């Protein structure tokens, strides 16, 4: 594979999954980790990615308020529109982090009265001016890469909440491996969020379908709704509809 092709694959994986690990890219592309590190350094110098220890982040994930770099922004807006349709007046909601959740916060209807708990300061800021929402930011250690709070303090607080609905993002989703992520601390928080809600809606761009990260959060059957940018009747999502309600 030519260097240009290899680097395009790297950018594609970073855009889809927000974060990639050098070890995973090395295995996918069958090249040395030194080669991957050189690629990441070059892409970072060109301003196409954000290099971090052990891998890289997408620019839109690391700088979500810039707006210009958001990957598949139209798709994420469509997912957010579908998510709003699940919200009912008076609900208690749990909301995760990431660019799709920020899009959801931006279009939240002003006539809806509800209480929201979130692990994302960025989501909380977007919702702060909403006239009819009580926004509660859960406390914990702020992760520099994902901009969400993690740790035992967050998990303890989540154990005291019983939300009507949890909006959750993911880095990987497949029939066989379920919902997965590449960060152990994030996995623990997402597990706690699912346990703290009566129902869970997974928000994911369709390009993440049939992908798997190394750390499992839960089986697909633990999720109540799957919201993507696809038409629910699409053949690309047909197999998921037998396990979870596809919207």
Coordinates of C-alpha atoms in Angstrom, one line a residue:
X1 CA 0.0 0.0 0.0
X2 CA 1.3 3.4 -0.9
X3 CA 1.9 6.0 1.8
X4 CA -0.9 8.2 0.5
X5 CA -3.4 5.3 0.6
X6 CA -2.2 4.3 4.1
X7 CA -2.6 7.8 5.4
X8 CA -6.1 8.1 3.9
X9 CA -7.1 4.9 5.7
X10 CA -5.7 6.4 8.9
X11 CA -7.7 9.6 8.4
X12 CA -10.9 7.6 7.6
X13 CA -10.6 5.5 10.8
X14 CA -10.0 8.6 12.9
X15 CA -13.0 10.4 11.5
X16 CA -15.3 7.4 12.0
X17 CA -14.1 6.3 15.5
X18 CA -12.9 9.7 16.8
X19 CA -9.8 8.1 18.3
X20 CA -7.4 5.4 17.0
X21 CA -4.5 3.5 18.6
X22 CA -1.2 3.0 16.8
X23 CA -1.2 -0.7 17.6
X24 CA -4.6 -1.2 16.0
X25 CA -3.6 0.7 12.8
X26 CA -0.4 -1.3 12.7
X27 CA -2.4 -4.5 12.7
X28 CA -5.0 -3.3 10.2
X29 CA -2.4 -2.1 7.7
X30 CA 0.2 -4.8 8.4
X31 CA 3.0 -2.3 8.9
X32 CA 5.3 -1.5 11.8
X33 CA 4.2 0.8 14.6
X34 CA 7.2 3.0 13.7
X35 CA 5.7 3.5 10.3
X36 CA 2.4 4.4 11.8
X37 CA 4.0 6.8 14.2
X38 CA 5.7 8.5 11.3
X39 CA 2.4 8.8 9.4
X40 CA 0.7 10.2 12.5
X41 CA 3.4 12.8 13.0
X42 CA 3.2 13.8 9.4
X43 CA -0.6 14.1 9.4
X44 CA -0.4 16.1 12.7
X45 CA 2.1 18.5 11.2
X46 CA -0.3 19.0 8.2
X47 CA -3.0 19.8 10.7
X48 CA -5.3 16.9 9.6
X49 CA -5.3 15.1 13.0
X50 CA -4.5 15.6 16.7
X51 CA -1.7 13.3 17.8
X52 CA -1.9 11.9 21.4
X53 CA 0.0 9.3 23.3
X54 CA -0.5 5.9 21.7
X55 CA -2.5 7.2 18.8
X56 CA -4.5 10.1 17.4
X57 CA -7.8 12.0 17.6
X58 CA -10.0 13.6 15.0
X59 CA -9.9 17.4 15.0
X60 CA -13.7 17.6 15.3
X61 CA -13.7 15.4 18.4
X62 CA -10.9 17.4 20.0
X63 CA -12.2 20.8 19.0
X64 CA -16.0 20.3 18.7
X65 CA -17.0 24.0 18.9
X66 CA -15.0 24.9 15.8
X67 CA -17.8 23.6 13.6
X68 CA -15.8 23.5 10.4
X69 CA -14.1 20.2 11.0
X70 CA -17.1 18.1 12.1
X71 CA -17.0 14.8 10.2
X72 CA -20.4 13.8 8.6
X73 CA -22.1 16.7 10.3
X74 CA -25.3 16.3 8.2
X75 CA -25.5 12.7 9.3
X76 CA -25.1 13.6 13.0
X77 CA -27.7 16.3 12.7
X78 CA -30.1 13.7 11.3
X79 CA -29.4 11.4 14.2
X80 CA -30.0 14.2 16.6
X81 CA -33.3 15.0 15.0
X82 CA -34.4 11.3 15.5
X83 CA -33.2 11.4 19.1
X84 CA -35.4 14.5 19.9
X85 CA -38.4 12.4 18.8
X86 CA -37.8 10.1 21.8
X87 CA -37.9 12.9 24.4
X88 CA -41.1 13.4 26.3
X89 CA -42.1 16.3 28.6
X90 CA -41.0 15.7 32.2
X91 CA -38.4 13.1 31.5
X92 CA -35.1 12.6 33.3
X93 CA -32.3 12.1 30.8
X94 CA -28.7 10.9 30.8
X95 CA -26.6 12.3 28.0
X96 CA -23.1 11.2 27.0
X97 CA -20.5 13.2 25.1
X98 CA -19.2 13.7 21.6
X99 CA -20.1 15.7 18.5
X100 CA -23.5 14.0 17.9
X101 CA -24.6 14.8 21.5
X102 CA -23.6 18.4 20.9
X103 CA -25.8 18.5 17.8
X104 CA -28.6 17.0 19.9
X105 CA -28.2 19.7 22.6
X106 CA -28.3 22.4 19.9
X107 CA -31.7 21.4 18.6
X108 CA -33.4 20.5 21.9
X109 CA -36.9 21.9 21.7
X110 CA -37.6 24.9 23.9
X111 CA -41.1 23.7 24.9
X112 CA -39.7 20.5 26.5
X113 CA -39.4 20.5 30.3
X114 CA -37.0 17.9 31.6
X115 CA -34.0 17.2 33.8
X116 CA -30.7 16.3 32.2
X117 CA -27.6 14.7 33.8
X118 CA -24.6 14.7 31.5
X119 CA -20.9 13.6 31.7
X120 CA -20.0 16.2 29.1
X121 CA -19.2 19.8 30.1
X122 CA -19.5 20.7 26.4
X123 CA -23.0 19.3 26.2
X124 CA -23.9 21.0 29.5
X125 CA -22.8 24.4 28.1
X126 CA -24.9 24.0 25.0
X127 CA -28.0 23.2 27.2
X128 CA -27.3 25.8 29.9
X129 CA -29.4 28.6 28.2
X130 CA -32.4 26.3 27.6
X131 CA -35.3 27.9 29.4
X132 CA -37.0 24.7 30.6
X133 CA -34.2 22.3 31.3
X134 CA -32.5 21.6 34.6
X135 CA -28.9 20.7 33.6
X136 CA -26.8 18.7 36.1
X137 CA -23.1 18.1 35.2
X138 CA -21.7 15.0 36.9
X139 CA -18.4 15.5 38.6
X140 CA -15.3 13.5 38.0
X141 CA -11.9 13.6 36.3
X142 CA -12.1 15.4 33.0
X143 CA -10.5 13.4 30.2
X144 CA -8.4 15.7 28.1
X145 CA -9.0 13.7 24.9
X146 CA -12.7 13.0 25.1
X147 CA -13.8 16.0 27.2
X148 CA -16.1 13.8 29.4
X149 CA -15.8 13.1 33.1
X150 CA -14.7 9.6 34.2
X151 CA -13.7 7.8 37.3
X152 CA -15.2 6.3 40.4
X153 CA -16.8 9.5 41.5
X154 CA -18.9 9.6 38.3
X155 CA -19.9 6.0 38.6
X156 CA -21.0 6.6 42.3
X157 CA -23.2 9.5 41.3
X158 CA -24.7 7.5 38.4
X159 CA -25.7 4.7 40.9
X160 CA -28.0 7.3 42.6
X161 CA -29.8 8.2 39.4
X162 CA -32.7 6.4 37.7
X163 CA -33.2 8.1 34.4
X164 CA -36.0 7.5 31.9
X165 CA -33.7 7.5 28.9
X166 CA -30.0 7.5 28.3
X167 CA -28.5 8.9 25.1
X168 CA -25.2 7.1 24.5
X169 CA -22.5 7.2 21.8
X170 CA -20.2 4.4 20.8
X171 CA -16.9 3.8 19.0
X172 CA -17.9 0.3 17.9
X173 CA -21.0 -1.7 17.3
X174 CA -21.5 -5.2 15.9
X175 CA -23.9 -8.1 16.2
X176 CA -21.3 -10.4 17.6
X177 CA -19.3 -8.1 19.9
X178 CA -22.1 -5.7 20.9
X179 CA -21.1 -2.1 21.9
X180 CA -17.4 -1.4 22.4
X181 CA -14.8 1.3 23.0
X182 CA -11.1 1.6 23.2
X183 CA -10.8 3.4 26.6
X184 CA -11.3 1.4 29.8
X185 CA -12.4 4.4 31.9
X186 CA -15.0 5.4 29.3
X187 CA -16.3 1.8 29.2
X188 CA -16.9 1.7 32.9
X189 CA -18.8 5.1 32.8
X190 CA -20.9 3.9 29.9
X191 CA -21.8 0.7 31.6
X192 CA -22.9 2.7 34.7
X193 CA -25.0 5.0 32.5
X194 CA -26.8 2.0 30.9
X195 CA -27.5 0.6 34.4
X196 CA -28.9 3.9 35.6
X197 CA -31.5 4.3 32.9
X198 CA -34.8 2.5 32.2
X199 CA -34.0 2.7 28.4
X200 CA -30.9 3.4 26.4
X201 CA -30.7 4.9 22.9
X202 CA -27.5 4.4 21.0
X203 CA -26.5 7.2 18.6
X204 CA -24.1 6.2 15.9
X205 CA -23.2 7.2 12.4
X206 CA -23.7 4.2 10.0
X207 CA -20.0 3.9 9.2
X208 CA -19.4 2.5 12.7
X209 CA -21.8 -0.4 12.1
X210 CA -20.0 -3.8 12.0
X211 CA -16.9 -2.4 13.7
X212 CA -15.3 -3.5 16.9
X213 CA -13.1 -2.0 19.6
X214 CA -11.1 -4.0 22.1
X215 CA -13.2 -3.3 25.2
X216 CA -16.8 -4.4 25.4
X217 CA -19.5 -2.3 27.0
X218 CA -22.5 -4.5 26.6
X219 CA -24.4 -6.9 24.3
X220 CA -26.5 -5.3 21.6
X221 CA -29.6 -6.7 23.4
X222 CA -28.9 -4.3 26.3
X223 CA -29.8 -1.3 24.0
X224 CA -33.4 -0.4 23.4
X225 CA -33.0 2.0 20.4
X226 CA -30.4 2.3 17.6
X227 CA -30.4 5.7 15.9
X228 CA -28.3 6.1 12.8
X229 CA -28.2 8.4 9.7
X230 CA -29.7 5.6 7.6
X231 CA -33.3 5.1 6.7
X232 CA -34.7 2.4 9.2
X233 CA -35.7 0.3 6.2
X234 CA -32.1 0.2 4.7
X235 CA -30.7 -3.2 4.1
X236 CA -27.5 -2.1 5.7
X237 CA -29.2 -2.0 9.1
X238 CA -31.6 -4.9 8.6
X239 CA -29.8 -7.4 10.7
X240 CA -29.7 -5.0 13.7
X241 CA -33.5 -4.6 13.6
X242 CA -34.0 -8.2 14.8
X243 CA -32.3 -7.3 18.1
X244 CA -32.9 -3.6 18.7
X245 CA -35.5 -1.1 17.7
X246 CA -34.0 0.8 14.8
X247 CA -34.9 4.4 14.2

